[in-house]
Every structure is written in C-alpha cells, then in structure tokens.
C-alpha cells in the first residue's frame, strides 16, 4: 500500500523549448504535469511509495499520462478511465524566468470526479493523503469530491496535507475561502505560497493564526517559513539561477512530506524541501529535474551540484 496517496487532475503540458512569446511561434515539448502529479513524481524519485488518484479519459494524451506515471514508479491502481479527454496547458517562459500558463481543461475527465471517484479502501495504511486547492476549484463535483476524500482519509487515521495552490482564474477568493473553512478541521499540514497568502487573506499574519497544527509558507527565492505547533521556523532558499520556477512549489511540498516520512526534524524537513524546490526552479519543466534521493542527500551534504 502507498505511504502517500494524492488525488488531482493530470494535465498534458506543452512547454516551449525556448523563452519568448508563443504568438511568434515556438517549438513545444510534450510533457505531463498538474500539481499533484508533479508531487507524486517527486516523491517516487525520492523512493517514497506514492499512489495517484485521478480520472483519465480515453484519448491518446491520457495514455501518455498513464505511461509516464508508471515509468516513474507511481502506483496507478486507483486511476479510473472514463469517456472524455485530458486537459492541456501551454507554458510560456519569458526572459528572466517569468512564466505564464494557459489552460484548456474545462470539462475534462478529471473535472467530473465526485464523491466515490475511487475506492476509499485504497487509503488504508497510508501515512498521508495530499490534496491541492486546485481540485475543489475545478467543478462543483470536484469540490464535493475533495471534501469526501478528506473525510475518508480522516476516518482511516490518515494524516491530511493540503497545498493551497490558489488559482484565481478558476474561482474567486470568496469561494476558495468558503471551501477552506470546510476543509480546515481535517488538515494536519497546510502548505501555501506567498501569492496564496496574499490572494486569499490579503496579508500574511492571518495565515499563522489558522487552526492547523503545522503550516509552511513557501517564499520562492527567499526560502520558507513554518509554524510547527507553537514553534516558528525560517529556512533560507539555496541560491540558484531560476530558469523556470513553475513546479518548484510542488517539489518543495514533496520534499516536506518525505521529510516527515523519514522522521526528520522540522528544520531538516524545511532544508530538504528547499533543496527540492531549488532543483526544479533551476531547470526547465515542472518536475523533470526533481532529484533522486541519493542526489538530494549528496547535495545537502555539500557534495555534487546542480549540473548532474
Ligand atoms: P509553483 O509555481 O510550483 O506553484 P509556489 O508558488 O507554490 O510554486 P514558490 O514559493 O515559488 O512556490 O517556490 C517553492 C520553493 O521552491 C521555495 O520555497 C524555494 O524553496 C524553492 N524556490 C523557488 N524559487 C527559487 C529560487 N529562485 N531560488 C531558490 N529556490 C527557489
């Protein structure tokens, strides 16, 4: 049985091979992505047993996603195939590493998930169930799915982590906050970025008062802050040249969860998470350069650099 189960929407990512505006025409590489998929791949590379739950369509792109997940060693037994298509997103990478994402996902197979989308017995024995705040924003049925899945995890004594990933283009702050209110009592760990904090709460202070035992704030090139129980911690980022920061937050969250599973202290968890975020921020793609366990441990010991 997987140690971590995560559920969400898998997407095909079309990533330009060079920086610049798409309107002038760019060569695109076909990759796979989605916040929870990126996290699942990063965990699998660290040697953590991870199961991914989603609905995939019957199209060629769904086959691609399934094959990529299997090639990375992610458990796909709880993936369900239904009539429908897989969502796509187009990445644009501008000079200085700034990015933008364009989605084509409305009505996708995964957006039709609802309560009962997978057999909850699959959660039995897992140590974490991880969700992102993207899933409840996809559709009314996905909103219901997310709350049902959180309750099923709690009922089995599985710790719940949420990466807030507030997506303004999918829903308004008010709707997102209302969902969060409902989800909060189930959460053992909340991860969010500075943009999430600003977009949802207007200011950072409110974040630390949320009734969640463990809260981690990702601060991009500045690193991360956390509150574990009553303890406050700060951890600087590793200095790297940001090439393509999209996906760094997902890798960070994977590192933080792995740190829990490996019994690391909060300081060590943050350090590991910052290292994973840095590996992905310093390379093109959403998870392509997520490191293997031995690579990141060597890096943390000061052996081996970015250019592997
Ligand atoms: P995502 O685009 O995946 O949603 P996010 O907004 O959730 O990302 P960020 O705060 O941008 O998350 O980055 C997550 C983590 O990745 C940071 O906390 C840090 O550890 C690492 N990171 C991101 N950018 C850089 C950078 N320029 N240099 C070093 N580390 C970075």
mmCIF file of C-alpha atoms in Angstrom, residues 44-200:
data_model
loop_
_atom_site.group_PDB
_atom_site.id
_atom_site.type_symbol
_atom_site.label_atom_id
_atom_site.label_comp_id
_atom_site.label_asym_id
_atom_site.label_seq_id
_atom_site.Cartn_x
_atom_site.Cartn_y
_atom_site.Cartn_z
ATOM 1 C CA UNK A 44 8.527 8.477 -6.279
ATOM 2 C CA UNK A 45 12.013 9.700 -7.229
ATOM 3 C CA UNK A 46 12.785 10.044 -3.509
ATOM 4 C CA UNK A 47 11.836 6.406 -3.085
ATOM 5 C CA UNK A 48 8.544 7.102 -1.290
ATOM 6 C CA UNK A 49 5.680 4.728 -2.151
ATOM 7 C CA UNK A 50 3.075 7.008 -3.716
ATOM 8 C CA UNK A 51 -0.351 6.377 -5.204
ATOM 9 C CA UNK A 52 -2.048 8.804 -7.572
ATOM 10 C CA UNK A 53 -5.819 9.046 -7.888
ATOM 11 C CA UNK A 54 -7.493 10.640 -10.879
ATOM 12 C CA UNK A 55 -9.907 10.128 -13.725
ATOM 13 C CA UNK A 56 -8.357 9.933 -17.158
ATOM 14 C CA UNK A 57 -10.128 9.974 -20.499
ATOM 15 C CA UNK A 58 -9.879 7.555 -23.372
ATOM 16 C CA UNK A 59 -7.679 9.731 -25.593
ATOM 17 C CA UNK A 60 -4.045 9.441 -26.593
ATOM 18 C CA UNK A 61 -2.956 12.089 -24.067
ATOM 19 C CA UNK A 62 -4.466 10.026 -21.240
ATOM 20 C CA UNK A 63 -2.320 7.082 -22.385
ATOM 21 C CA UNK A 64 0.715 9.336 -22.291
ATOM 22 C CA UNK A 65 -0.021 10.371 -18.701
ATOM 23 C CA UNK A 66 -0.592 6.802 -17.567
ATOM 24 C CA UNK A 67 2.647 5.612 -19.155
ATOM 25 C CA UNK A 68 4.659 8.460 -17.655
ATOM 26 C CA UNK A 69 3.240 7.808 -14.178
ATOM 27 C CA UNK A 70 4.057 4.113 -14.458
ATOM 28 C CA UNK A 71 7.556 4.827 -15.777
ATOM 29 C CA UNK A 72 8.200 6.980 -12.694
ATOM 30 C CA UNK A 73 7.043 4.197 -10.382
ATOM 31 C CA UNK A 74 3.843 5.912 -9.230
ATOM 32 C CA UNK A 75 1.079 3.483 -8.255
ATOM 33 C CA UNK A 76 -1.837 3.936 -10.701
ATOM 34 C CA UNK A 77 -4.192 1.217 -9.456
ATOM 35 C CA UNK A 78 -6.717 3.828 -8.322
ATOM 36 C CA UNK A 79 -6.752 5.689 -11.655
ATOM 37 C CA UNK A 80 -10.115 5.319 -13.379
ATOM 38 C CA UNK A 81 -10.642 5.584 -17.152
ATOM 39 C CA UNK A 82 -13.854 7.281 -18.284
ATOM 40 C CA UNK A 83 -15.225 8.629 -21.574
ATOM 41 C CA UNK A 84 -13.670 12.048 -22.073
ATOM 42 C CA UNK A 85 -10.490 13.977 -22.694
ATOM 43 C CA UNK A 86 -7.441 15.094 -20.771
ATOM 44 C CA UNK A 87 -6.823 18.769 -20.089
ATOM 45 C CA UNK A 88 -3.860 20.588 -21.603
ATOM 46 C CA UNK A 89 -1.853 23.618 -20.595
ATOM 47 C CA UNK A 90 0.524 25.735 -22.550
ATOM 48 C CA UNK A 91 3.533 27.207 -20.803
ATOM 49 C CA UNK A 92 5.141 30.486 -21.788
ATOM 50 C CA UNK A 93 8.569 31.232 -20.409
ATOM 51 C CA UNK A 94 9.574 34.864 -20.651
ATOM 52 C CA UNK A 95 13.045 36.326 -20.245
ATOM 53 C CA UNK A 96 14.209 36.404 -16.589
ATOM 54 C CA UNK A 97 12.420 33.141 -15.925
ATOM 55 C CA UNK A 98 8.946 34.668 -15.557
ATOM 56 C CA UNK A 99 6.253 32.346 -16.703
ATOM 57 C CA UNK A 100 2.628 32.211 -17.641
ATOM 58 C CA UNK A 101 0.279 29.297 -18.103
ATOM 59 C CA UNK A 102 -2.695 28.969 -20.470
ATOM 60 C CA UNK A 103 -5.204 26.194 -19.670
ATOM 61 C CA UNK A 104 -7.516 24.123 -21.883
ATOM 62 C CA UNK A 105 -9.144 21.913 -19.279
ATOM 63 C CA UNK A 106 -12.824 22.772 -18.781
ATOM 64 C CA UNK A 107 -14.988 19.628 -18.966
ATOM 65 C CA UNK A 108 -12.005 17.260 -18.759
ATOM 66 C CA UNK A 109 -12.388 13.711 -17.438
ATOM 67 C CA UNK A 110 -10.843 14.650 -14.065
ATOM 68 C CA UNK A 111 -13.141 17.644 -13.622
ATOM 69 C CA UNK A 112 -16.067 15.176 -13.457
ATOM 70 C CA UNK A 113 -14.749 13.353 -10.372
ATOM 71 C CA UNK A 114 -17.134 13.356 -7.434
ATOM 72 C CA UNK A 115 -17.644 11.519 -4.118
ATOM 73 C CA UNK A 116 -16.889 7.829 -4.667
ATOM 74 C CA UNK A 117 -14.475 8.554 -7.556
ATOM 75 C CA UNK A 118 -12.166 5.909 -6.098
ATOM 76 C CA UNK A 119 -12.462 3.075 -3.614
ATOM 77 C CA UNK A 120 -11.556 4.718 -0.277
ATOM 78 C CA UNK A 121 -10.142 1.409 0.966
ATOM 79 C CA UNK A 122 -7.128 2.449 -1.156
ATOM 80 C CA UNK A 123 -6.289 4.943 1.629
ATOM 81 C CA UNK A 124 -5.984 2.182 4.216
ATOM 82 C CA UNK A 125 -2.494 2.186 5.750
ATOM 83 C CA UNK A 126 -1.316 5.392 4.026
ATOM 84 C CA UNK A 127 0.585 7.883 6.190
ATOM 85 C CA UNK A 128 -0.529 10.978 4.287
ATOM 86 C CA UNK A 129 -3.357 11.930 1.962
ATOM 87 C CA UNK A 130 -2.384 15.017 -0.032
ATOM 88 C CA UNK A 131 -4.674 17.354 -1.894
ATOM 89 C CA UNK A 132 -4.246 20.700 -3.592
ATOM 90 C CA UNK A 133 -6.655 23.620 -3.584
ATOM 91 C CA UNK A 134 -6.872 23.301 -7.361
ATOM 92 C CA UNK A 135 -9.104 20.214 -7.306
ATOM 93 C CA UNK A 136 -12.077 21.776 -5.449
ATOM 94 C CA UNK A 137 -11.918 24.739 -7.854
ATOM 95 C CA UNK A 138 -12.377 22.582 -10.976
ATOM 96 C CA UNK A 139 -16.139 21.958 -10.681
ATOM 97 C CA UNK A 140 -18.948 21.511 -8.159
ATOM 98 C CA UNK A 141 -18.479 17.731 -8.286
ATOM 99 C CA UNK A 142 -14.732 18.119 -7.648
ATOM 100 C CA UNK A 143 -15.470 20.381 -4.690
ATOM 101 C CA UNK A 144 -17.672 17.629 -3.244
ATOM 102 C CA UNK A 145 -15.023 15.044 -4.172
ATOM 103 C CA UNK A 146 -12.320 16.877 -2.243
ATOM 104 C CA UNK A 147 -14.358 17.121 0.977
ATOM 105 C CA UNK A 148 -15.463 13.485 0.672
ATOM 106 C CA UNK A 149 -11.844 12.336 0.173
ATOM 107 C CA UNK A 150 -10.619 14.378 3.160
ATOM 108 C CA UNK A 151 -13.323 12.810 5.344
ATOM 109 C CA UNK A 152 -12.457 9.288 4.105
ATOM 110 C CA UNK A 153 -8.770 9.875 4.902
ATOM 111 C CA UNK A 154 -9.574 11.219 8.379
ATOM 112 C CA UNK A 155 -11.903 8.284 9.080
ATOM 113 C CA UNK A 156 -8.945 5.946 8.461
ATOM 114 C CA UNK A 157 -6.495 7.891 10.635
ATOM 115 C CA UNK A 158 -4.501 9.079 7.594
ATOM 116 C CA UNK A 159 -2.835 12.467 8.107
ATOM 117 C CA UNK A 160 -4.048 15.086 5.649
ATOM 118 C CA UNK A 161 -1.894 17.684 3.897
ATOM 119 C CA UNK A 162 -3.126 20.454 1.629
ATOM 120 C CA UNK A 163 -1.120 22.617 -0.747
ATOM 121 C CA UNK A 164 -3.361 25.635 -1.119
ATOM 122 C CA UNK A 165 -2.342 26.498 -4.701
ATOM 123 C CA UNK A 166 -4.948 29.249 -5.013
ATOM 124 C CA UNK A 167 -5.847 29.665 -8.692
ATOM 125 C CA UNK A 168 -7.535 33.000 -9.257
ATOM 126 C CA UNK A 169 -8.643 32.108 -12.786
ATOM 127 C CA UNK A 170 -10.556 29.055 -11.505
ATOM 128 C CA UNK A 171 -12.512 30.614 -8.654
ATOM 129 C CA UNK A 172 -12.926 33.788 -6.617
ATOM 130 C CA UNK A 173 -11.231 34.326 -3.281
ATOM 131 C CA UNK A 174 -14.597 34.189 -1.503
ATOM 132 C CA UNK A 175 -15.432 30.731 -2.877
ATOM 133 C CA UNK A 176 -11.924 29.483 -2.106
ATOM 134 C CA UNK A 177 -12.098 30.780 1.472
ATOM 135 C CA UNK A 178 -15.517 29.174 1.990
ATOM 136 C CA UNK A 179 -14.123 25.823 0.829
ATOM 137 C CA UNK A 180 -11.064 26.204 3.049
ATOM 138 C CA UNK A 181 -13.299 26.847 6.080
ATOM 139 C CA UNK A 182 -14.903 23.469 5.468
ATOM 140 C CA UNK A 183 -11.589 21.695 4.863
ATOM 141 C CA UNK A 184 -9.633 23.239 7.771
ATOM 142 C CA UNK A 185 -10.782 20.870 10.548
ATOM 143 C CA UNK A 186 -9.415 17.925 8.530
ATOM 144 C CA UNK A 187 -5.947 19.376 7.960
ATOM 145 C CA UNK A 188 -2.784 18.251 9.731
ATOM 146 C CA UNK A 189 -0.464 20.186 7.423
ATOM 147 C CA UNK A 190 -1.094 23.256 5.279
ATOM 148 C CA UNK A 191 1.415 24.389 2.659
ATOM 149 C CA UNK A 192 0.943 27.645 0.779
ATOM 150 C CA UNK A 193 2.902 30.230 -1.169
ATOM 151 C CA UNK A 194 3.214 33.962 -0.537
ATOM 152 C CA UNK A 195 0.891 34.540 -3.535
ATOM 153 C CA UNK A 196 -1.687 32.210 -1.973
ATOM 154 C CA UNK A 197 -1.450 34.069 1.348
ATOM 155 C CA UNK A 198 -1.849 37.449 -0.307
ATOM 156 C CA UNK A 199 -4.585 36.323 -2.706
ATOM 157 C CA UNK A 200 -6.723 34.656 -0.050
#
